[in-house]
Amino acid sequence: MVHRGGDNLSNRTLRMRIDGGGALLEPWLDELYKIGAEPGGGAYRPLYGTAWAEAGDCVERWMKKAGLETRRDAVGNLWGRLDGTEKGKVIVTGSHIDTVRHGGRLDGALGIVAGLTATEALMKARGKPKRSLDVVAICEEEGSRFPTNFWGSRAIVGSIGKDEADTIVDPNGVTIAQAMRERGLDPAKIGSAARDDIDAFVELHIEQGAVLETTRQPLAVVSAIAGGVHLEIVVTGRADHAGTTPMDLRHDALVGASVMIQAIESITRAIGAPAVATVGRIRAEPDQINVVPGRVVFTVDLRHSDPGARRALEERTRSLCRTIAAERGLELEVRVLQERPPVPMHAEVRAVLTRAAQECGVRATELVSGAGHDAQILAARCKVGMLFVPSVGGRSHCPEEHTDPGHLELGARVLVRTLELLAY
Ligand code: GLV
Ligand code: MN
Ligand code: MN
């Protein structure tokens, strides 16, 4: 898979280009970060929203300017192609263009900007690759608008369910299908986004944790992405008058839910790292100051790199919630919104990434990603690999997300060499 004929004459040129590219990353990242800027800080580019569309147009302009041929697939993934001179499967690099609410400047954006910079640098220094090279801005990874995620990568591997677009709704009741139509995309064509011509997908991303920073390492090759499950828990009690219902006669769904949330935290702490549990969304009904809450819906995100341990954590969560509900005379319903197994990165791609890092003067460590990434979905159809650069203070999914510019540049440089090894 690795073409070894590439001369190293290009290395110097590339280094110069990417040094220029390092400086290039920052203005591009800044420009993207302005799109969807929120009053409380950070950016929000939810799937098929206005900011999402504007960011896609912006990246498409950059791709065209760099000389790539662009196209959008049925779900709105944006592809920029540098044609290869030989037939064969394609090498792909990129990341997602959507963000969480108050998202940072680098999650997703870095992989797109670095992929484009690297491809442009290679094109200028080495001309056409043997293998076609695609830079992709994946339409959605975060699940921050619709209660589903990996929409873009699931379309690429052809695993979007038949009725998903018509049944999944955002908090305003808009279905994915409606949101797609508003962007001129036809939900009936989702199947056409599937690809079986990708050889390898490589993504540069921030770590989003503090391991690299605390161990003072500049770069990691990801060995695997941890698995996880998203649950939706519905607690039903009884709505009553807040002034007239004595405390011992209440079936308060919100108090019940809060006891459950504390129990989930305690068992996860007791299990210890790398187990993590997060209740990130909660809604109480009828949401009135003077009414005992009759119904609460909350989500739980449970992760562990070991599938058995993750399942055990889920079982404990379910049984604790059942016990608490029974004690308080509440009804309980637990739905699985999504379940993802841990996914190892491909050994060949890992080896290429490690070699590329070495050639850039760095001995890259290996790391398991606690965060989810499109690579874990794309692994079903192609070889995948990821590179991490440090996150200052381990902060991510917040406006404070930051990576030292020198680390960004190193990541981009290793990406250049990786793509050169894979495609030239
Ligand atoms: C995405 O960033 C996730 O890990 O949920
Ligand atoms: Mn990401
Ligand atoms: Mn993210």
Coordinates of C-alpha atoms and ligand atoms in Angstrom, one line a residue:
M1 CA 0.0 0.0 0.0
V2 CA 2.9 2.4 0.7
H3 CA 4.5 3.7 -2.3
R4 CA 8.2 4.0 -1.5
G5 CA 9.4 5.6 -4.7
G6 CA 8.8 9.2 -3.6
D7 CA 12.0 11.2 -3.5
N8 CA 12.9 13.2 -0.5
L9 CA 13.7 16.1 -2.6
S10 CA 10.1 17.0 -2.1
N11 CA 10.5 17.0 1.7
R12 CA 12.3 20.3 1.7
T13 CA 9.8 21.9 -0.6
L14 CA 7.0 20.4 1.4
R15 CA 8.4 21.6 4.7
M16 CA 8.7 25.1 3.2
R17 CA 5.2 24.9 1.9
I18 CA 3.7 23.6 5.1
D19 CA 5.7 26.2 7.1
G20 CA 3.8 28.6 4.9
G21 CA 0.8 26.2 5.4
G22 CA 1.2 26.5 9.2
A23 CA 0.7 30.2 8.9
L24 CA -2.1 29.4 6.4
L25 CA -4.0 27.1 8.9
E26 CA -4.6 29.9 11.3
P27 CA -6.4 32.4 9.1
W28 CA -8.5 29.6 7.6
L29 CA -9.4 28.3 11.1
D30 CA -10.2 31.9 12.2
E31 CA -12.4 32.4 9.2
L32 CA -14.4 29.2 9.7
Y33 CA -14.7 30.0 13.4
K34 CA -16.5 33.2 12.7
I35 CA -19.2 31.3 10.8
G36 CA -21.9 30.4 13.3
A37 CA -20.3 32.6 16.1
E38 CA -22.6 32.6 19.1
P39 CA -23.2 35.5 21.5
G40 CA -22.1 33.4 24.5
G41 CA -18.8 32.4 22.8
G42 CA -17.9 29.6 20.4
A43 CA -19.5 28.7 17.2
Y44 CA -22.6 26.6 16.4
R45 CA -23.0 25.1 12.9
P46 CA -25.8 22.5 13.2
L47 CA -26.5 20.2 10.3
Y48 CA -28.3 21.9 7.4
G49 CA -28.5 25.2 9.3
T50 CA -27.6 28.6 7.8
A51 CA -24.1 28.7 9.4
W52 CA -23.5 25.1 8.2
A53 CA -24.3 26.1 4.6
E54 CA -22.2 29.2 4.8
A55 CA -19.2 27.2 6.1
G56 CA -19.6 24.6 3.3
D57 CA -19.7 27.3 0.7
C58 CA -16.6 28.9 2.2
V59 CA -14.6 25.6 2.2
E60 CA -15.8 24.9 -1.3
R61 CA -14.4 28.2 -2.5
W62 CA -11.0 27.3 -0.8
M63 CA -11.1 23.9 -2.5
K64 CA -11.7 25.4 -5.9
K65 CA -9.0 28.0 -5.4
A66 CA -6.6 25.3 -4.5
G67 CA -7.5 23.6 -7.9
L68 CA -9.6 20.7 -6.6
E69 CA -12.7 19.6 -8.4
T70 CA -15.7 19.8 -6.0
R71 CA -18.9 18.0 -5.6
R72 CA -21.6 17.5 -2.9
D73 CA -23.1 14.1 -2.3
A74 CA -26.7 13.4 -1.5
V75 CA -26.4 14.3 2.2
G76 CA -24.3 17.3 1.7
N77 CA -20.8 15.9 2.3
L78 CA -18.4 18.2 0.4
W79 CA -15.7 16.5 -1.6
G80 CA -12.6 18.1 -3.3
R81 CA -10.8 15.8 -5.7
L82 CA -7.2 15.9 -6.9
D83 CA -7.2 13.3 -9.7
G84 CA -4.6 10.6 -9.7
T85 CA -2.6 9.4 -12.7
E86 CA -3.4 5.7 -12.0
K87 CA -6.7 3.8 -11.4
G88 CA -7.3 2.5 -8.0
K89 CA -9.1 3.3 -4.8
V90 CA -9.0 6.8 -3.5
I91 CA -7.1 8.3 -0.5
V92 CA -9.3 10.5 1.6
T93 CA -8.5 13.1 4.3
G94 CA -10.7 15.6 6.1
S95 CA -13.1 16.0 9.0
H96 CA -16.6 17.2 9.9
I97 CA -17.9 20.8 9.4
D98 CA -20.6 20.8 12.0
T99 CA -20.1 21.8 15.6
V100 CA -21.6 21.3 19.0
R101 CA -23.3 24.4 20.6
H102 CA -20.6 26.9 21.7
G103 CA -18.1 24.7 19.9
G104 CA -14.4 25.5 19.7
R105 CA -12.3 26.6 16.8
L106 CA -10.6 23.2 16.0
D107 CA -12.9 20.2 16.5
G108 CA -13.6 19.2 12.9
A109 CA -12.3 22.4 11.3
L110 CA -8.7 21.4 11.8
G111 CA -9.0 18.2 9.8
I112 CA -10.6 20.0 6.9
V113 CA -8.2 22.9 6.8
A114 CA -5.1 20.8 7.4
G115 CA -6.3 18.2 4.8
L116 CA -6.8 21.0 2.2
T117 CA -3.5 22.7 3.1
A118 CA -1.7 19.4 2.8
T119 CA -3.2 18.4 -0.5
E120 CA -2.5 21.8 -1.9
A121 CA 1.1 21.6 -0.7
L122 CA 1.6 18.2 -2.2
M123 CA 0.1 19.3 -5.5
K124 CA 2.5 22.2 -5.8
A125 CA 5.5 20.2 -4.7
R126 CA 4.8 16.9 -6.4
G127 CA 2.1 17.4 -9.0
K128 CA -0.5 14.8 -9.6
P129 CA -0.6 11.8 -7.2
K130 CA -0.8 8.3 -8.5
R131 CA -3.9 7.6 -6.4
S132 CA -6.7 10.2 -6.5
L133 CA -6.8 12.2 -3.4
D134 CA -10.1 13.6 -1.9
V135 CA -10.4 16.2 0.8
V136 CA -13.8 15.9 2.5
A137 CA -15.8 18.2 4.7
I138 CA -18.2 15.7 6.3
C139 CA -21.6 17.2 6.8
E140 CA -22.3 16.0 10.4
E141 CA -20.6 14.1 13.2
E142 CA -21.7 15.8 16.4
G143 CA -25.4 15.0 16.8
S144 CA -25.9 18.5 18.0
R145 CA -29.2 19.2 16.1
F146 CA -30.8 15.8 15.6
P147 CA -30.7 13.0 18.1
T148 CA -28.5 10.9 15.8
N149 CA -24.9 11.4 14.7
F150 CA -22.3 10.4 12.1
W151 CA -24.9 11.3 9.5
G152 CA -22.3 12.1 6.9
S153 CA -20.0 9.1 7.5
R154 CA -23.0 6.8 7.8
A155 CA -24.2 7.9 4.4
I156 CA -20.7 7.2 3.0
V157 CA -20.8 3.6 4.3
G158 CA -24.4 3.2 3.3
S159 CA -25.8 2.5 6.8
I160 CA -28.5 5.1 7.1
G161 CA -31.8 3.4 7.8
K162 CA -34.7 3.7 5.4
D163 CA -37.0 5.7 7.6
E164 CA -34.4 7.7 9.5
A165 CA -34.7 11.0 7.5
D166 CA -38.5 11.0 7.9
T167 CA -38.7 10.0 11.6
I168 CA -35.8 11.8 13.3
V169 CA -36.7 15.3 14.4
D170 CA -34.8 18.3 15.8
P171 CA -36.1 20.1 19.0
N172 CA -38.4 22.2 16.8
G173 CA -40.0 19.1 15.2
V174 CA -38.3 19.5 11.9
T175 CA -37.4 16.1 10.3
I176 CA -34.0 15.5 8.8
A177 CA -35.8 15.1 5.4
Q178 CA -37.4 18.5 5.7
A179 CA -34.1 20.1 6.7
M180 CA -32.4 18.4 3.7
R181 CA -35.0 19.7 1.3
E182 CA -34.5 23.3 2.7
R183 CA -30.9 22.9 1.5
G184 CA -31.9 21.6 -1.9
L185 CA -30.9 18.0 -1.0
D186 CA -33.2 15.1 -1.9
P187 CA -33.7 12.6 1.0
A188 CA -34.8 9.9 -1.5
K189 CA -31.2 9.9 -2.9
I190 CA -29.4 9.3 0.4
G191 CA -28.3 5.8 -0.8
S192 CA -26.3 7.4 -3.6
A193 CA -23.8 8.9 -1.2
A194 CA -22.4 5.4 -0.4
R195 CA -18.9 4.8 -1.6
D196 CA -16.9 1.6 -2.1
D197 CA -13.9 3.2 -3.8
I198 CA -12.1 4.5 -0.7
D199 CA -8.8 2.8 0.2
A200 CA -7.8 4.8 3.2
F201 CA -9.2 7.7 5.3
V202 CA -6.8 9.8 7.4
E203 CA -7.9 12.5 9.8
L204 CA -5.9 15.0 11.8
H205 CA -7.8 16.0 15.0
I206 CA -7.2 17.6 18.3
E207 CA -6.9 15.1 21.2
Q208 CA -9.8 16.8 23.2
G209 CA -8.2 15.4 26.4
A210 CA -5.1 16.1 28.4
V211 CA -2.9 13.0 28.0
L212 CA -0.6 14.5 25.4
E213 CA -0.2 17.8 27.3
T214 CA 0.4 16.1 30.7
T215 CA 2.9 13.7 29.2
R216 CA 4.5 16.5 27.2
Q217 CA 4.1 14.7 23.8
P218 CA 3.4 16.6 20.6
L219 CA 1.6 14.0 18.6
A220 CA -0.3 10.7 18.9
V221 CA -1.3 8.0 16.4
V222 CA -4.7 6.8 17.5
S223 CA -4.9 3.0 18.1
A224 CA -8.6 2.7 18.7
I225 CA -11.8 4.7 19.3
A226 CA -13.7 3.8 22.4
G227 CA -17.2 2.5 22.1
G228 CA -20.3 4.0 23.7
V229 CA -24.0 4.0 24.0
H230 CA -26.5 6.8 24.1
L231 CA -29.6 6.2 26.1
E232 CA -32.8 8.3 26.5
I233 CA -34.5 7.8 29.8
V234 CA -38.1 8.9 30.3
V235 CA -39.3 9.2 33.9
T236 CA -43.1 9.6 34.3
G237 CA -44.6 10.7 37.6
R238 CA -47.6 12.9 38.2
A239 CA -48.0 16.7 37.5
D240 CA -49.6 18.3 40.6
H241 CA -50.2 21.7 42.2
A242 CA -46.9 23.0 43.8
G243 CA -48.8 24.7 46.6
T244 CA -51.3 22.1 47.6
T245 CA -49.6 18.8 47.2
P246 CA -47.8 17.6 50.4
M247 CA -44.3 16.3 49.9
D248 CA -45.2 12.8 50.8
L249 CA -48.0 12.6 48.2
R250 CA -45.9 13.6 45.2
H251 CA -44.6 11.6 42.3
D252 CA -42.1 14.2 41.2
A253 CA -40.4 13.0 38.0
L254 CA -37.6 15.6 38.2
V255 CA -36.6 14.8 41.7
G256 CA -36.6 11.1 40.7
A257 CA -34.4 11.9 37.7
S258 CA -32.0 13.9 39.7
V259 CA -31.5 11.0 42.1
M260 CA -30.9 8.7 39.1
I261 CA -28.3 11.1 37.7
Q262 CA -26.4 11.2 40.9
A263 CA -26.5 7.4 41.1
I264 CA -25.1 7.2 37.5
E265 CA -22.3 9.5 38.5
S266 CA -21.4 7.5 41.6
I267 CA -21.3 4.1 39.9
T268 CA -19.2 5.5 37.1
R269 CA -16.8 7.1 39.5
A270 CA -16.6 3.8 41.4
I271 CA -15.8 1.8 38.2
G272 CA -13.1 4.4 37.5
A273 CA -11.3 5.5 34.3
P274 CA -11.8 5.0 31.4
A275 CA -15.5 4.7 32.2
V276 CA -17.3 8.0 31.7
A277 CA -21.0 8.9 31.9
T278 CA -22.6 12.2 30.9
V279 CA -26.2 13.5 31.3
G280 CA -26.0 16.3 28.7
R281 CA -29.7 16.9 28.0
I282 CA -32.7 17.1 30.3
R283 CA -36.2 18.3 29.7
A284 CA -38.9 18.6 32.4
E285 CA -42.6 18.9 31.7
P286 CA -44.7 20.8 32.0
D287 CA -41.8 23.1 32.7
Q288 CA -43.8 25.5 35.0
I289 CA -42.6 27.1 38.2
N290 CA -45.7 26.2 40.1
V291 CA -46.3 22.6 38.9
V292 CA -44.7 19.4 40.2
P293 CA -42.9 18.0 37.2
G294 CA -44.9 15.1 35.8
R295 CA -42.4 13.9 33.1
V296 CA -38.7 14.2 32.5
V297 CA -36.7 13.1 29.6
F298 CA -32.9 12.9 29.9
T299 CA -30.0 11.5 27.9
V300 CA -27.1 9.4 29.1
D301 CA -23.8 9.0 27.2
L302 CA -21.9 6.0 28.5
R303 CA -18.4 5.1 27.3
H304 CA -15.6 2.7 28.0
S305 CA -12.9 1.3 25.8
D306 CA -13.7 -2.3 26.9
P307 CA -17.0 -3.5 25.4
G308 CA -17.7 -5.8 28.4
A309 CA -17.1 -3.1 30.9
R310 CA -19.3 -0.7 28.9
R311 CA -22.1 -3.2 28.9
A312 CA -21.8 -3.7 32.6
L313 CA -21.9 0.1 33.2
E314 CA -25.1 0.2 31.1
E315 CA -26.7 -2.7 33.0
R316 CA -25.9 -1.0 36.4
T317 CA -27.3 2.3 35.1
R318 CA -30.5 0.5 34.0
S319 CA -31.0 -1.4 37.2
L320 CA -30.3 1.6 39.5
C321 CA -32.8 3.7 37.6
R322 CA -35.4 0.9 37.8
T323 CA -34.9 0.7 41.6
I324 CA -35.1 4.5 42.1
A325 CA -38.2 4.7 40.0
A326 CA -39.9 1.9 41.9
E327 CA -39.1 3.5 45.3
R328 CA -40.7 6.7 44.2
G329 CA -43.7 5.4 42.4
L330 CA -42.4 6.5 39.0
E331 CA -42.6 4.9 35.6
L332 CA -39.4 4.3 33.7
E333 CA -38.7 3.8 30.0
V334 CA -35.1 3.4 28.7
R335 CA -34.5 3.7 24.9
V336 CA -31.2 3.1 23.2
L337 CA -30.6 6.0 20.8
Q338 CA -27.4 4.7 19.5
E339 CA -24.8 2.0 20.3
R340 CA -21.3 1.9 18.9
P341 CA -18.6 -0.7 19.5
P342 CA -15.0 0.3 20.0
V343 CA -13.2 0.4 16.7
P344 CA -9.4 -0.3 16.2
M345 CA -7.6 1.9 13.6
H346 CA -6.1 0.0 10.7
A347 CA -2.7 -1.4 11.3
E348 CA -1.3 -0.4 7.9
V349 CA -2.5 3.2 8.2
R350 CA -1.2 3.4 11.8
A351 CA 2.2 2.2 10.5
V352 CA 2.2 4.9 7.8
L353 CA 1.3 7.6 10.3
T354 CA 4.0 6.5 12.7
R355 CA 6.6 6.4 9.9
A356 CA 5.5 9.9 8.7
A357 CA 5.8 11.2 12.2
Q358 CA 9.3 9.7 12.5
E359 CA 10.3 11.3 9.2
C360 CA 9.1 14.6 10.6
G361 CA 11.4 14.1 13.7
V362 CA 8.8 12.9 16.2
R363 CA 8.3 9.6 17.9
A364 CA 4.5 9.5 18.1
T365 CA 2.9 7.8 21.0
E366 CA -0.3 5.7 20.7
L367 CA -3.6 6.7 22.2
V368 CA -7.1 5.4 22.5
S369 CA -9.7 8.1 21.6
G370 CA -12.4 8.6 24.2
A371 CA -14.2 10.9 21.7
G372 CA -16.1 9.6 18.8
H373 CA -15.0 10.3 15.2
D374 CA -16.1 9.6 11.7
A375 CA -13.2 7.1 11.3
Q376 CA -15.0 4.6 13.5
I377 CA -17.9 4.5 11.0
L378 CA -15.7 4.7 7.9
A379 CA -13.7 1.7 9.2
A380 CA -16.6 -0.5 8.0
R381 CA -15.6 0.3 4.4
C382 CA -12.0 1.4 4.3
K383 CA -8.7 1.5 6.2
V384 CA -8.7 4.3 8.7
G385 CA -6.2 6.2 10.8
M386 CA -6.1 9.3 12.9
L387 CA -3.5 11.7 14.3
F388 CA -4.0 13.7 17.4
V389 CA -2.3 16.9 18.4
P390 CA -2.5 18.2 22.0
S391 CA -5.4 20.2 23.4
V392 CA -4.3 22.9 25.8
G393 CA -5.8 22.0 29.3
G394 CA -7.5 19.0 27.6
R395 CA -10.4 21.4 26.8
S396 CA -12.8 20.8 23.9
H397 CA -16.5 21.2 23.0
C398 CA -16.1 24.7 24.4
P399 CA -14.8 28.0 23.3
E400 CA -11.6 27.5 25.2
E401 CA -10.5 24.8 22.8
H402 CA -6.9 25.6 21.8
T403 CA -3.8 24.0 20.4
D404 CA -0.4 25.5 20.2
P405 CA 0.2 26.7 16.6
G406 CA 3.5 24.8 16.6
H407 CA 1.5 21.6 17.3
L408 CA -1.0 22.4 14.6
E409 CA 1.8 22.9 12.1
L410 CA 3.5 19.6 13.1
G411 CA 0.2 17.8 12.7
A412 CA -0.2 19.3 9.3
R413 CA 3.3 18.4 8.3
V414 CA 2.9 14.8 9.4
L415 CA -0.4 14.7 7.4
V416 CA 1.4 15.9 4.3
R417 CA 4.0 13.1 4.6
T418 CA 1.3 10.5 5.3
L419 CA -0.7 11.5 2.2
E420 CA 2.5 11.5 0.2
L421 CA 3.3 8.0 1.3
L422 CA -0.3 6.8 0.6
A423 CA -1.0 8.5 -2.7
Y424 CA 2.3 9.2 -4.5
Ligands
GLV1 C1 -18.2 13.7 19.4 O1 -17.4 14.6 19.5 C2 -18.4 12.7 20.5 O2 -17.4 12.1 21.0 O3 -19.5 12.6 21.0
MN2 MN -14.5 16.0 16.0
MN3 MN -16.8 16.9 18.7

